[in-house]
C-alpha atoms as an extended CHARMM CRD file, in Angstrom:
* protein
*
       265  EXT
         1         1  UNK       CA             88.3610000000      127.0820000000      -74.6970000000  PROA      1               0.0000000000
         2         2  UNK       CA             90.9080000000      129.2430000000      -75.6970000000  PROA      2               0.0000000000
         3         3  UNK       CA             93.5980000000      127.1570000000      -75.9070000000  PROA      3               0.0000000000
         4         4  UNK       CA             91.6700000000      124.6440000000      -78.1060000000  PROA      4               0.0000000000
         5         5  UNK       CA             90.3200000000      127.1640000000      -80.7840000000  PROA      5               0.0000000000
         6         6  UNK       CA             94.5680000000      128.2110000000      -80.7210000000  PROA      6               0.0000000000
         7         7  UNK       CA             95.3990000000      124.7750000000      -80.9680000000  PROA      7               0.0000000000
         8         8  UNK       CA             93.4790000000      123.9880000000      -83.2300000000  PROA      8               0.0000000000
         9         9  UNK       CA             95.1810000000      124.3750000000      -86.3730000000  PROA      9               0.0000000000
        10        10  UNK       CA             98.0970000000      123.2000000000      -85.2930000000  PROA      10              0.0000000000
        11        11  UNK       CA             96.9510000000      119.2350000000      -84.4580000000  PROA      11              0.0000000000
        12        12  UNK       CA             97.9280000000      117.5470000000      -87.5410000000  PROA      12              0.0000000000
        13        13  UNK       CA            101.2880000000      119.5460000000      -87.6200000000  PROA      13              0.0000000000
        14        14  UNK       CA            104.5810000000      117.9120000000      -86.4890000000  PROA      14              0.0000000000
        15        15  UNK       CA            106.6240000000      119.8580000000      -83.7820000000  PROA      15              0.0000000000
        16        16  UNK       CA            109.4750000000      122.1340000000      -85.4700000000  PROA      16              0.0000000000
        17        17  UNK       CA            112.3040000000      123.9390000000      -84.6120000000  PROA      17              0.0000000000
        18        18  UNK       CA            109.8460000000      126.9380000000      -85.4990000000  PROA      18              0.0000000000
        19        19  UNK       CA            107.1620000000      126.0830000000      -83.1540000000  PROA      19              0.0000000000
        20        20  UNK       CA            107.7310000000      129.1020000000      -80.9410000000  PROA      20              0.0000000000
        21        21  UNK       CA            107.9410000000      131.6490000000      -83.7420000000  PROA      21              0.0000000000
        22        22  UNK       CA            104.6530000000      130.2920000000      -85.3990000000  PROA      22              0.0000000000
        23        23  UNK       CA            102.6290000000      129.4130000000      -82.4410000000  PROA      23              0.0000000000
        24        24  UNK       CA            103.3790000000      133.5400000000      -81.4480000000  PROA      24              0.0000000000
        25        25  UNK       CA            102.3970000000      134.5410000000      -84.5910000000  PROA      25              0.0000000000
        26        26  UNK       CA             98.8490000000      133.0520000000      -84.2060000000  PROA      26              0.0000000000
        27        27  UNK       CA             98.5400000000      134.0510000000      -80.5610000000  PROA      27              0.0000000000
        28        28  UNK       CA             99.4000000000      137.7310000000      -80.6540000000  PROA      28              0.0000000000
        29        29  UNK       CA             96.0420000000      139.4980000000      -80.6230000000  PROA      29              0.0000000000
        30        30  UNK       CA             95.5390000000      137.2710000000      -77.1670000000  PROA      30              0.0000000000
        31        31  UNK       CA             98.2360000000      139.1630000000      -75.5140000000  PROA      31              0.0000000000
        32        32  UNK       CA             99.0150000000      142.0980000000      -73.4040000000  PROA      32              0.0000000000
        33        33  UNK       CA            102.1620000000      142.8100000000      -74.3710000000  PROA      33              0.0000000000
        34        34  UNK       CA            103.2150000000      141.1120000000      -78.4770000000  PROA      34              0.0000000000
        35        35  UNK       CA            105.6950000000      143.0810000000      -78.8740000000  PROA      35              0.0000000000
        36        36  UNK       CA            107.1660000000      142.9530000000      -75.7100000000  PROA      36              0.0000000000
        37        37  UNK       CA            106.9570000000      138.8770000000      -75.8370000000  PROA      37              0.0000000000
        38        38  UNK       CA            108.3400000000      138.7080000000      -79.2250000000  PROA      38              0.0000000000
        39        39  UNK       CA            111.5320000000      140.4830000000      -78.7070000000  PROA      39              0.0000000000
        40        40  UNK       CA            111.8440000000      138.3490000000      -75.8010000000  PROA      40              0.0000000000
        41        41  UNK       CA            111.8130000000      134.8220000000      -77.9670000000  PROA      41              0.0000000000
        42        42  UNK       CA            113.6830000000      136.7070000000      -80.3280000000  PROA      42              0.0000000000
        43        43  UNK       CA            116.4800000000      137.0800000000      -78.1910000000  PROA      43              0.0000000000
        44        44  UNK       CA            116.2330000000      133.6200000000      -76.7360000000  PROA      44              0.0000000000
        45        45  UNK       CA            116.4460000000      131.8130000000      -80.2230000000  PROA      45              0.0000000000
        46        46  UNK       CA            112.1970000000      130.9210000000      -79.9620000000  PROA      46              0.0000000000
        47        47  UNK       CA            112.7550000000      128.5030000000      -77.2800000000  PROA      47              0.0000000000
        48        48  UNK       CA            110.9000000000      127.0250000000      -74.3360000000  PROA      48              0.0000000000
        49        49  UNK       CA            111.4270000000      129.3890000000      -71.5250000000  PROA      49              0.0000000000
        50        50  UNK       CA            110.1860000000      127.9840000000      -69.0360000000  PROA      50              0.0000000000
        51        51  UNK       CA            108.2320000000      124.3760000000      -69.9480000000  PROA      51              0.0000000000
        52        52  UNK       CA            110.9640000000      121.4210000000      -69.4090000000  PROA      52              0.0000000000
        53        53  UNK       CA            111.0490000000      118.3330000000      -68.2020000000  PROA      53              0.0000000000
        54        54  UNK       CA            110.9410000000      118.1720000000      -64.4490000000  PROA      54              0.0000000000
        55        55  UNK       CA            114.6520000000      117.2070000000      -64.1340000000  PROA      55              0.0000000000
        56        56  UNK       CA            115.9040000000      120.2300000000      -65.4650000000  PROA      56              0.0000000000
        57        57  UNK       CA            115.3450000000      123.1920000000      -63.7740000000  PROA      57              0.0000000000
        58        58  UNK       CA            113.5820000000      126.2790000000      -64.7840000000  PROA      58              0.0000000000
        59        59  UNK       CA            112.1770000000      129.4890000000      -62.7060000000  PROA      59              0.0000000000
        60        60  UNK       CA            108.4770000000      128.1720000000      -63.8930000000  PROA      60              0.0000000000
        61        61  UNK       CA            106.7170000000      127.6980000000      -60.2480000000  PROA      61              0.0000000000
        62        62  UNK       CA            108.2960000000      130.5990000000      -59.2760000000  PROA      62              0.0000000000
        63        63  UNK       CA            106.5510000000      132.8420000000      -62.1820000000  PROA      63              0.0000000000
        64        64  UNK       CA            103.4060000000      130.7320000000      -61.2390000000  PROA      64              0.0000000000
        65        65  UNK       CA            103.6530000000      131.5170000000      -57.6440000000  PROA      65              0.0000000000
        66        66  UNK       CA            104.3530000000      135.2300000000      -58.5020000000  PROA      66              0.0000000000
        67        67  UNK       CA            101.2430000000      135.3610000000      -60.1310000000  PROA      67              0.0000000000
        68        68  UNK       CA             99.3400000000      133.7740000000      -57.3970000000  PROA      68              0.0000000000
        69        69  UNK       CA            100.1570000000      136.4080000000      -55.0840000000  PROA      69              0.0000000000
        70        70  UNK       CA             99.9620000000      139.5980000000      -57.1450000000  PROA      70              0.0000000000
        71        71  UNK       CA             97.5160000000      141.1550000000      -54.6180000000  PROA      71              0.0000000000
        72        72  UNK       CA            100.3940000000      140.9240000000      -51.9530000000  PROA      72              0.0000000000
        73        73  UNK       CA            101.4290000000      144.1710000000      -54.8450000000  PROA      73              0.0000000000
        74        74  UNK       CA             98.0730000000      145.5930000000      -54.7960000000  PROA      74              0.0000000000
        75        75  UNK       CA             97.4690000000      144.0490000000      -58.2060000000  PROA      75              0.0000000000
        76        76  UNK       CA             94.3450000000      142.0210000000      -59.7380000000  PROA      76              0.0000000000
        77        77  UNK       CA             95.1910000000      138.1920000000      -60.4470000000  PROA      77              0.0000000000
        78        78  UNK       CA             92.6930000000      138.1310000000      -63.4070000000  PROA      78              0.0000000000
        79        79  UNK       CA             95.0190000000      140.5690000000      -65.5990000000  PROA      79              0.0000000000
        80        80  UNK       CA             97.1250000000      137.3300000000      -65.6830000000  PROA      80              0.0000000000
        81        81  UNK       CA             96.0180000000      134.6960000000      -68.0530000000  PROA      81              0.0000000000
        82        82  UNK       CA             94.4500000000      132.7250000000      -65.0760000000  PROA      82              0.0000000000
        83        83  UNK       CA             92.2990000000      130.9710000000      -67.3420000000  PROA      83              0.0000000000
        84        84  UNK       CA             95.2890000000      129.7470000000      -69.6610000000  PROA      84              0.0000000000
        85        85  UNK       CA             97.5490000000      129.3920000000      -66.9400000000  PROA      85              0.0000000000
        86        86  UNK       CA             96.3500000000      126.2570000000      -65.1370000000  PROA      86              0.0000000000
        87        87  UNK       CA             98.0960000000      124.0720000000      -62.6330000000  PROA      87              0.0000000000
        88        88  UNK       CA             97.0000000000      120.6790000000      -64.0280000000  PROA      88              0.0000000000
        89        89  UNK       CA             97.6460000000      121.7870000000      -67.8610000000  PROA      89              0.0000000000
        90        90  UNK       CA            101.1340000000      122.8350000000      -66.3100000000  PROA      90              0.0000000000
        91        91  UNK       CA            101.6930000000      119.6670000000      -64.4990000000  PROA      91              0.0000000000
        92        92  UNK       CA            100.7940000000      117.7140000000      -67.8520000000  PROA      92              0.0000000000
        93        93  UNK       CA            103.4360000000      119.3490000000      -69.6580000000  PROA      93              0.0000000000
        94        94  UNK       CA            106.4220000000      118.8080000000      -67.5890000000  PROA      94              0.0000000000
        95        95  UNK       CA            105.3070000000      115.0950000000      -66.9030000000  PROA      95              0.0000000000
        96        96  UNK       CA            105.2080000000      114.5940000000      -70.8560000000  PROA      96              0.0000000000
        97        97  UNK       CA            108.2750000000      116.7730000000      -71.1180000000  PROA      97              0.0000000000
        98        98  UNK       CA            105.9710000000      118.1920000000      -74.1540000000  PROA      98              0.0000000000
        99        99  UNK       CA            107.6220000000      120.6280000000      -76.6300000000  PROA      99              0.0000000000
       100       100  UNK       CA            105.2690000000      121.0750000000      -78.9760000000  PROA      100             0.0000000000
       101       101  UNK       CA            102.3890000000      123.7250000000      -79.3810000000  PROA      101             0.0000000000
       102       102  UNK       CA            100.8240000000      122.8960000000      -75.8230000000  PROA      102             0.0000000000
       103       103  UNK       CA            104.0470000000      123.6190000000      -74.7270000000  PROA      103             0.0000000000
       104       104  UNK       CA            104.9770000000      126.5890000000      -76.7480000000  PROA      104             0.0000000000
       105       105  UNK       CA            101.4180000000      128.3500000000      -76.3160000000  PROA      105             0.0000000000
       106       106  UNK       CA            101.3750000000      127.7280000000      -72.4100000000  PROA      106             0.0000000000
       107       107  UNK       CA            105.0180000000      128.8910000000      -72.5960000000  PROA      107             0.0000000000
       108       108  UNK       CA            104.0990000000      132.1180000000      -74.2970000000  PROA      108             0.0000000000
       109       109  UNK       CA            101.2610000000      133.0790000000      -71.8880000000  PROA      109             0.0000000000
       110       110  UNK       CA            103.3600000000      132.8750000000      -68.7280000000  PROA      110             0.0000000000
       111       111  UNK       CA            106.0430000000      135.1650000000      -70.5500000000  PROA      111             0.0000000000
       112       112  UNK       CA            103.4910000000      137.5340000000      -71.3560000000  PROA      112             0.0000000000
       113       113  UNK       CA            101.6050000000      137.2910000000      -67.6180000000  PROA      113             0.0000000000
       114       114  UNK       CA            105.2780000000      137.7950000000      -66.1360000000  PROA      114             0.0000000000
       115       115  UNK       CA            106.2030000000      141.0410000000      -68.7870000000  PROA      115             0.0000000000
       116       116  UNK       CA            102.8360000000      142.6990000000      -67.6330000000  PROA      116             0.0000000000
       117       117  UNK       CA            103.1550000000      141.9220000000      -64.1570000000  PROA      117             0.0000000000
       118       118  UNK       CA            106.7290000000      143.4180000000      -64.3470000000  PROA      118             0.0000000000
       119       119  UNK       CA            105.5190000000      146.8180000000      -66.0630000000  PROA      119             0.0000000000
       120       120  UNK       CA            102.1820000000      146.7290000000      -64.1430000000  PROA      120             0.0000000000
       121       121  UNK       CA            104.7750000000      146.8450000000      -60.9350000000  PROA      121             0.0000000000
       122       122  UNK       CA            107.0960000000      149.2010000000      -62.6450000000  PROA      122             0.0000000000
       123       123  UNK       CA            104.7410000000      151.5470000000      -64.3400000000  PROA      123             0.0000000000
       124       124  UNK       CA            101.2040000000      150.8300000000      -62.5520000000  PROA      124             0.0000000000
       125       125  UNK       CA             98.4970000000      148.8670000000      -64.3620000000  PROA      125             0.0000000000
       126       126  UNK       CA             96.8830000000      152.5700000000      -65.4310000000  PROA      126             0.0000000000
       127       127  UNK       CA             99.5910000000      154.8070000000      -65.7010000000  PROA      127             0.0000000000
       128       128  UNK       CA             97.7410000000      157.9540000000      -67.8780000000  PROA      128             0.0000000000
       129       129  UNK       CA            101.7060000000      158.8670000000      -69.2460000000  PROA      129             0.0000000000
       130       130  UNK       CA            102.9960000000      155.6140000000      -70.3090000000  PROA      130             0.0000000000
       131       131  UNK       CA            100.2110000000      153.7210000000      -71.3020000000  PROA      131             0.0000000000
       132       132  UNK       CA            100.8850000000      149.7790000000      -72.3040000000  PROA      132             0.0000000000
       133       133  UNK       CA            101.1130000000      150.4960000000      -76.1570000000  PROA      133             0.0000000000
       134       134  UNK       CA            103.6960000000      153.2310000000      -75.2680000000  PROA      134             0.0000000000
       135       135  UNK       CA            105.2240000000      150.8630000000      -73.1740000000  PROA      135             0.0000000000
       136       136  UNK       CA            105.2400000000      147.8680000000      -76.0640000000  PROA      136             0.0000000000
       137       137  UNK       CA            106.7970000000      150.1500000000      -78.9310000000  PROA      137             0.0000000000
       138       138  UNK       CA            109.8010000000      150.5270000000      -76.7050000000  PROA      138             0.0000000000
       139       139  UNK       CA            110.6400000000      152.4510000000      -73.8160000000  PROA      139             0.0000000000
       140       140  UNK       CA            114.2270000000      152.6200000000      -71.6840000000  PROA      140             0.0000000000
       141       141  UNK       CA            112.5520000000      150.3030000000      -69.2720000000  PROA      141             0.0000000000
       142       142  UNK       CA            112.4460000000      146.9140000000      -70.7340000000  PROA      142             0.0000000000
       143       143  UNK       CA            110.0620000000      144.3110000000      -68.8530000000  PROA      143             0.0000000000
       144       144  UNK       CA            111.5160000000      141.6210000000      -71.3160000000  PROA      144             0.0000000000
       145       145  UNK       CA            115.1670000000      142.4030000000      -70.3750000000  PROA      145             0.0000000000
       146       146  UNK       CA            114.3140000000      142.4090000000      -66.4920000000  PROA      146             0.0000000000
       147       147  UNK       CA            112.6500000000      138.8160000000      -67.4960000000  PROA      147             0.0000000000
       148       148  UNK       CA            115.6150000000      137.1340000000      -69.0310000000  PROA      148             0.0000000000
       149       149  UNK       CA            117.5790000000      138.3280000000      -66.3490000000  PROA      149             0.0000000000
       150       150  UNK       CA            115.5620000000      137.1360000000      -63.8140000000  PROA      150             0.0000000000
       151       151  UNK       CA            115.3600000000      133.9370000000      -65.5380000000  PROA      151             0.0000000000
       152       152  UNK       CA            119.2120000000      133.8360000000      -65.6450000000  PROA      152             0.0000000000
       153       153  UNK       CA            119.5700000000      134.7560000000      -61.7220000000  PROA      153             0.0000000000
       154       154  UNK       CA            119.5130000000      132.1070000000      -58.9020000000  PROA      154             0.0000000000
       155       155  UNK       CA            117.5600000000      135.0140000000      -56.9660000000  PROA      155             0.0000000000
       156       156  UNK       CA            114.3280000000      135.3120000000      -59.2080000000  PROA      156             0.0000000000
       157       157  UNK       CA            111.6330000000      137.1690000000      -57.1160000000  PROA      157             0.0000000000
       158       158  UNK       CA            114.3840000000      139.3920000000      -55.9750000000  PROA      158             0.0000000000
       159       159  UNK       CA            114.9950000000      140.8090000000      -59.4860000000  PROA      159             0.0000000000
       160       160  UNK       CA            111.4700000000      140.9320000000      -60.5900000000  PROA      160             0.0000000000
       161       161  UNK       CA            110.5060000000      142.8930000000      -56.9370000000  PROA      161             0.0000000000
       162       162  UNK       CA            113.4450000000      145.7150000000      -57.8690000000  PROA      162             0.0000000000
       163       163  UNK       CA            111.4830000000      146.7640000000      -60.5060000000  PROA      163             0.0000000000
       164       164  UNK       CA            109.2400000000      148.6200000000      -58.1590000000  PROA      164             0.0000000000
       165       165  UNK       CA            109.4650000000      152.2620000000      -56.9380000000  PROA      165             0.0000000000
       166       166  UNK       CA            112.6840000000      152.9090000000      -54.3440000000  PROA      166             0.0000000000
       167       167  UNK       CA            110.2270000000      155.6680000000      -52.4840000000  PROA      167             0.0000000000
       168       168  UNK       CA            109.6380000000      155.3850000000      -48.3440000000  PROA      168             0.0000000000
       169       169  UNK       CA            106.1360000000      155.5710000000      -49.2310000000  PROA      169             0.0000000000
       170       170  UNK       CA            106.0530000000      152.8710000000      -51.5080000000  PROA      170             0.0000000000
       171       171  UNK       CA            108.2080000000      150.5470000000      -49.5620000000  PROA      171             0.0000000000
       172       172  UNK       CA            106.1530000000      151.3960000000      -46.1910000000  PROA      172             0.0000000000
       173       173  UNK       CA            102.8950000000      150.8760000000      -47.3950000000  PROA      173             0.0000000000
       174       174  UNK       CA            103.7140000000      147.3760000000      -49.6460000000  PROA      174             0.0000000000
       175       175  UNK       CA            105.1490000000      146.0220000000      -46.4660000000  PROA      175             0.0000000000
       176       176  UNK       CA            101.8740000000      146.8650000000      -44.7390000000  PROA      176             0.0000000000
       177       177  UNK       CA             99.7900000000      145.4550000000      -48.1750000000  PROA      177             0.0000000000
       178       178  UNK       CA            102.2290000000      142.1820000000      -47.6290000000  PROA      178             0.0000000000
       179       179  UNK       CA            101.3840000000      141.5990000000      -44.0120000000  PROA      179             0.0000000000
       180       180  UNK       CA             97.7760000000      142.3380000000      -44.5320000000  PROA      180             0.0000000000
       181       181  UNK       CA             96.9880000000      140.1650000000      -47.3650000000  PROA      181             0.0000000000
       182       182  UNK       CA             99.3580000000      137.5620000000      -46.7190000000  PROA      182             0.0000000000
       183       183  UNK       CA            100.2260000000      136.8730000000      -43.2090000000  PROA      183             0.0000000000
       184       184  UNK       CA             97.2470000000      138.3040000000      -41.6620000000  PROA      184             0.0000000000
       185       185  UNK       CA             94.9720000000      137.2570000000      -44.0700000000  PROA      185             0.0000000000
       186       186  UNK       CA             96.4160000000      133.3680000000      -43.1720000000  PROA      186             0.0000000000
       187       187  UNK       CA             95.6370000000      133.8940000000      -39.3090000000  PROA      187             0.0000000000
       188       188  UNK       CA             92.1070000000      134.1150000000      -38.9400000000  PROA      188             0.0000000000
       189       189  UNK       CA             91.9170000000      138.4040000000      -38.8730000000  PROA      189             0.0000000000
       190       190  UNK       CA             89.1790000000      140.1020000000      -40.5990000000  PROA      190             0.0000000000
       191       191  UNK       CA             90.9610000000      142.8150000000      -43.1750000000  PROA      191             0.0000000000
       192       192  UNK       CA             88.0620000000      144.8750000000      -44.5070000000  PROA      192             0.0000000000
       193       193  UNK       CA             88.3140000000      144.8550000000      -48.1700000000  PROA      193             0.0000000000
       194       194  UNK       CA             87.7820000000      148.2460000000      -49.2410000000  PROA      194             0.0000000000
       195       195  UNK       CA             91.3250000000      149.3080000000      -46.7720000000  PROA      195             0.0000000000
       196       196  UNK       CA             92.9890000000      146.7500000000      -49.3200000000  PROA      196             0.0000000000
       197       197  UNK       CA             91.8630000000      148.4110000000      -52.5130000000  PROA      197             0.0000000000
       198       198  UNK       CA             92.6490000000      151.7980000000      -50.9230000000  PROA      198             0.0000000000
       199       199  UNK       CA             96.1010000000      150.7480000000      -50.3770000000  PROA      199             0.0000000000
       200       200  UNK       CA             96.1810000000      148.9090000000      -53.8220000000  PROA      200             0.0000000000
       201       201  UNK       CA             95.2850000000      152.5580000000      -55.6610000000  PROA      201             0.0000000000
       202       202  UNK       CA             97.3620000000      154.4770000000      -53.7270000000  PROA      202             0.0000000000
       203       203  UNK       CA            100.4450000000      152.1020000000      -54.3780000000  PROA      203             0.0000000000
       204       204  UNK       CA             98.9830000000      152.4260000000      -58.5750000000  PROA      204             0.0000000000
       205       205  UNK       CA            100.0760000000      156.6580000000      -57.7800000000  PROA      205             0.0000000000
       206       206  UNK       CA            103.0770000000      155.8960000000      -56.1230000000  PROA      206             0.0000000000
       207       207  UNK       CA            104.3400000000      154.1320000000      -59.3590000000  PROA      207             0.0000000000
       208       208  UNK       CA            103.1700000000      156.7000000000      -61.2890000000  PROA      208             0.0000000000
       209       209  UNK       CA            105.0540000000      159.0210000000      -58.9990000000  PROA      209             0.0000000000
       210       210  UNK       CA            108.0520000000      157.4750000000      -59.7260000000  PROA      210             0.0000000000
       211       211  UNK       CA            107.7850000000      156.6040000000      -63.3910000000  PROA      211             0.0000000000
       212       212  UNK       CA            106.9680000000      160.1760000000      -64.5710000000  PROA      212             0.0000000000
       213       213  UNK       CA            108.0300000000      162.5160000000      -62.0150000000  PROA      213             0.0000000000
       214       214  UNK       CA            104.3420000000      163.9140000000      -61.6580000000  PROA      214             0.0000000000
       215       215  UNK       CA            102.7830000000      165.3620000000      -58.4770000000  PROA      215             0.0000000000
       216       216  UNK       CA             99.9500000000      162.9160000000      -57.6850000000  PROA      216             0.0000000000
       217       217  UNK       CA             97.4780000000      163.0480000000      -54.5440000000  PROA      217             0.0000000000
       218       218  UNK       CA             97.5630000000      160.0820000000      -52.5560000000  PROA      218             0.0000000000
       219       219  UNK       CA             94.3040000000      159.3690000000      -50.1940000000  PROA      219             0.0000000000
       220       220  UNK       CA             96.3080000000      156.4670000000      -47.9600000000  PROA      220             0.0000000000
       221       221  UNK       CA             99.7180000000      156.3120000000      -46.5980000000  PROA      221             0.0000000000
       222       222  UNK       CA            101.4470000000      153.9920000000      -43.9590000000  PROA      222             0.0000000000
       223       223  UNK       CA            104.0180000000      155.8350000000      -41.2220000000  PROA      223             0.0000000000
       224       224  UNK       CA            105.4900000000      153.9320000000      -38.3630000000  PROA      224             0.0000000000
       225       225  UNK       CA            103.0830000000      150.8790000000      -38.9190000000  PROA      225             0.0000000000
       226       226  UNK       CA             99.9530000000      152.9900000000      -38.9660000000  PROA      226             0.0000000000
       227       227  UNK       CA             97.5770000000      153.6630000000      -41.7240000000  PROA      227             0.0000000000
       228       228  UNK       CA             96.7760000000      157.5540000000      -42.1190000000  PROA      228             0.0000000000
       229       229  UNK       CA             94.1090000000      158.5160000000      -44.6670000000  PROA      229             0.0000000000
       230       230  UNK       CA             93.5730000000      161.5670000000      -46.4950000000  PROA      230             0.0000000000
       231       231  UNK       CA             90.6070000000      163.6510000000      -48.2150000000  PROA      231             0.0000000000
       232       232  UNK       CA             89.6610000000      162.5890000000      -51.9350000000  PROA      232             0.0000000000
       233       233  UNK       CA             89.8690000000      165.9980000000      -52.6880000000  PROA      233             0.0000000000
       234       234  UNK       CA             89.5530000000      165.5840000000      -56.2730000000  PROA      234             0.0000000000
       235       235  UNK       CA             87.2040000000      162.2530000000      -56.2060000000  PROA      235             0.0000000000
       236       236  UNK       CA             88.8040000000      159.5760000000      -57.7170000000  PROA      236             0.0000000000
       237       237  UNK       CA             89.2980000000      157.0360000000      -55.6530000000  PROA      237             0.0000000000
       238       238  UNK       CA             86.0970000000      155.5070000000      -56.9280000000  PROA      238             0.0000000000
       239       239  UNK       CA             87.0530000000      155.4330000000      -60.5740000000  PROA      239             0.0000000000
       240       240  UNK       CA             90.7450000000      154.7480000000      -59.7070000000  PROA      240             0.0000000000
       241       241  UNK       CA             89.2230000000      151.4290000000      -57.9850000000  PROA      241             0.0000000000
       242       242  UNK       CA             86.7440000000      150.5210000000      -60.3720000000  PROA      242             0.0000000000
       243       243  UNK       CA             89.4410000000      150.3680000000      -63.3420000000  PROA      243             0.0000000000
       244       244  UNK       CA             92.2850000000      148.7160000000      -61.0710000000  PROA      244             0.0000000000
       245       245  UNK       CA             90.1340000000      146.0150000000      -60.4230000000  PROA      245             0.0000000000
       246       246  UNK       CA             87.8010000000      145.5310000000      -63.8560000000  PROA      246             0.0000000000
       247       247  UNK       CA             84.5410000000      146.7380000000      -62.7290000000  PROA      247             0.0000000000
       248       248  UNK       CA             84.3350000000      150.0030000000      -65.1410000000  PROA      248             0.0000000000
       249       249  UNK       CA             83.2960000000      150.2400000000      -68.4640000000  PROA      249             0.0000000000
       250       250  UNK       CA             84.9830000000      153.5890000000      -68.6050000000  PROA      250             0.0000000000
       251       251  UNK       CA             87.8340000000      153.9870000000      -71.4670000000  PROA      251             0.0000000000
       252       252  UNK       CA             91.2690000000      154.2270000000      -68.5970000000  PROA      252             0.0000000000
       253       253  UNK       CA             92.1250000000      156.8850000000      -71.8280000000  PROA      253             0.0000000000
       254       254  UNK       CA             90.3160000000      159.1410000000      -69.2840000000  PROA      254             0.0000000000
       255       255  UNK       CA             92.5730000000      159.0840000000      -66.6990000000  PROA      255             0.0000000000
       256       256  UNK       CA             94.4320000000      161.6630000000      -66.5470000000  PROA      256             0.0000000000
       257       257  UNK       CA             96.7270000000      163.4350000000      -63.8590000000  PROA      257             0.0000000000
       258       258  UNK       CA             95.2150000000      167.1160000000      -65.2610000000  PROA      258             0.0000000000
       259       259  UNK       CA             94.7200000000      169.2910000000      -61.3920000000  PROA      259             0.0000000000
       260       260  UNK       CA             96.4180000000      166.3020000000      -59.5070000000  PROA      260             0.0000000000
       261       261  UNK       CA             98.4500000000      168.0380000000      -56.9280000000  PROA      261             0.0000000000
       262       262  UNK       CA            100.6170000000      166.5360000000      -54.1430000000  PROA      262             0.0000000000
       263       263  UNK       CA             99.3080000000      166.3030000000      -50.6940000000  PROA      263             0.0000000000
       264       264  UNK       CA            102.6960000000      167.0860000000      -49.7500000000  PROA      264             0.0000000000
       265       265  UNK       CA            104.1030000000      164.1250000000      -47.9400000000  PROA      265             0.0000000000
């Protein structure tokens, strides 16, 4: 429905070298990141990034696949445009080789998707320092840069994935999140849900950690293969979960890492 009432306006309209730049326009207040997105297209002369015709090549199934397996990162696939960002739409496209505002507004939702998921990897989805209008006006990090660059490599996951934390922890326990949900999860083993989402929300601290240098608790770590837990000493787990995966009403504004100590691992 969306992408009719965007569309919309546009039907009568021949395509233009401007397509990009005006289809943005209209579809900023849908995104996550407008800023962000802009400067990319800006940079790129307002072309197609990743919509072509099927004989030329383009990193598209490769952001698409990304997206699919977001919880492999502890992440939530619906903070990803999945109802915009549909296979058969997708498929469409390339076969027509479209360029026009189909193309450009499907286009300009996957750049988006791929800029959060970078600084949702980067920073955490929640992070109570740099929160994602922080993060838009400008910051050193620049999901947009990684993004072109990644577009521009022949070793695309591998640049998006360095954008995550360098820290042991980190690395140990999204190995263990990557076995779980993918390979396990594909050969018949029960993986009890709520071990996931502990392991997604202590990976969401770990970024933190890293990002602004602040003593967090963690509740979960992974050491040698095994998964040690810890006390919720100061009982947030709960709301930590509920806003990581969309089921709290509560402002994330109130998040904050005031009396968050290490647990001193």
């Amino acid at each position: 429905m969306l992408f009719v009432m965007l569309l919309a306006p546009f039907k009568s309209k021949a395509v233009s070298d401007t397509t990009i730049y005006h289809t943005l326009k209209r579809s900023r207040t849908y995104l996550y990141y407008p800023q962000s997105v802009e400067r990319f297209y800006k940079a790129n002369g307002y072309k197609l990034a990743w919509i072509a015709a099927d004989t030329i090549k383009t990193h598209v199934w490769d952001g698409m696949l990304l997206l699919d397996c977001v919880r492999q990162y502890g992440l939530n696939h619906e903070d990803y445009h999945p109802k915009q960002l549909l296979y058969p739409e997708l498929h469409k496209l390339i076969k027509q080789n479209a360029k026009g505002e189909a193309a450009a507004l499907y286009d300009i939702f996957l750049t988006d998707a791929i800029i959060r998921f970078i600084n949702d990897l980067h920073y955490g989805k929640l992070n109570p320092v740099y929160t994602a209008e922080k993060i838009d006006n400008g910051l050193k990090f620049k999901a947009y840069t990684e993004l072109m660059l990644a577009l521009n490599s022949n070793d695309f996951d591998g640049v998006i994935n360095s954008v995550q934390p360098k820290a042991k922890l980190y690395l140990d326990l999204q190995d263990h999140m990557r076995l779980l949900v993918g390979q396990r999860s594909g050969d018949c083993y029960l993986i009890p849900q709520g071990l996931i989402r502990k392991m997604a929300i202590n990976m969401e601290r770990l970024r933190w950690i890293s990002t602004t240098g602040k003593k967090v608790h963690l509740t979960l770590i992974v050491r040698g293969g095994d998964v040690i837990s810890y006390k919720d000493e100061y009982h947030q787990d709960k709301q930590l979960e509920r806003l990581l995966y969309n089921e709290s009403t509560t402002n994330k504004k109130h998040l904050t890492l005031n009396k968050i100590k290490s647990s001193g691992l």
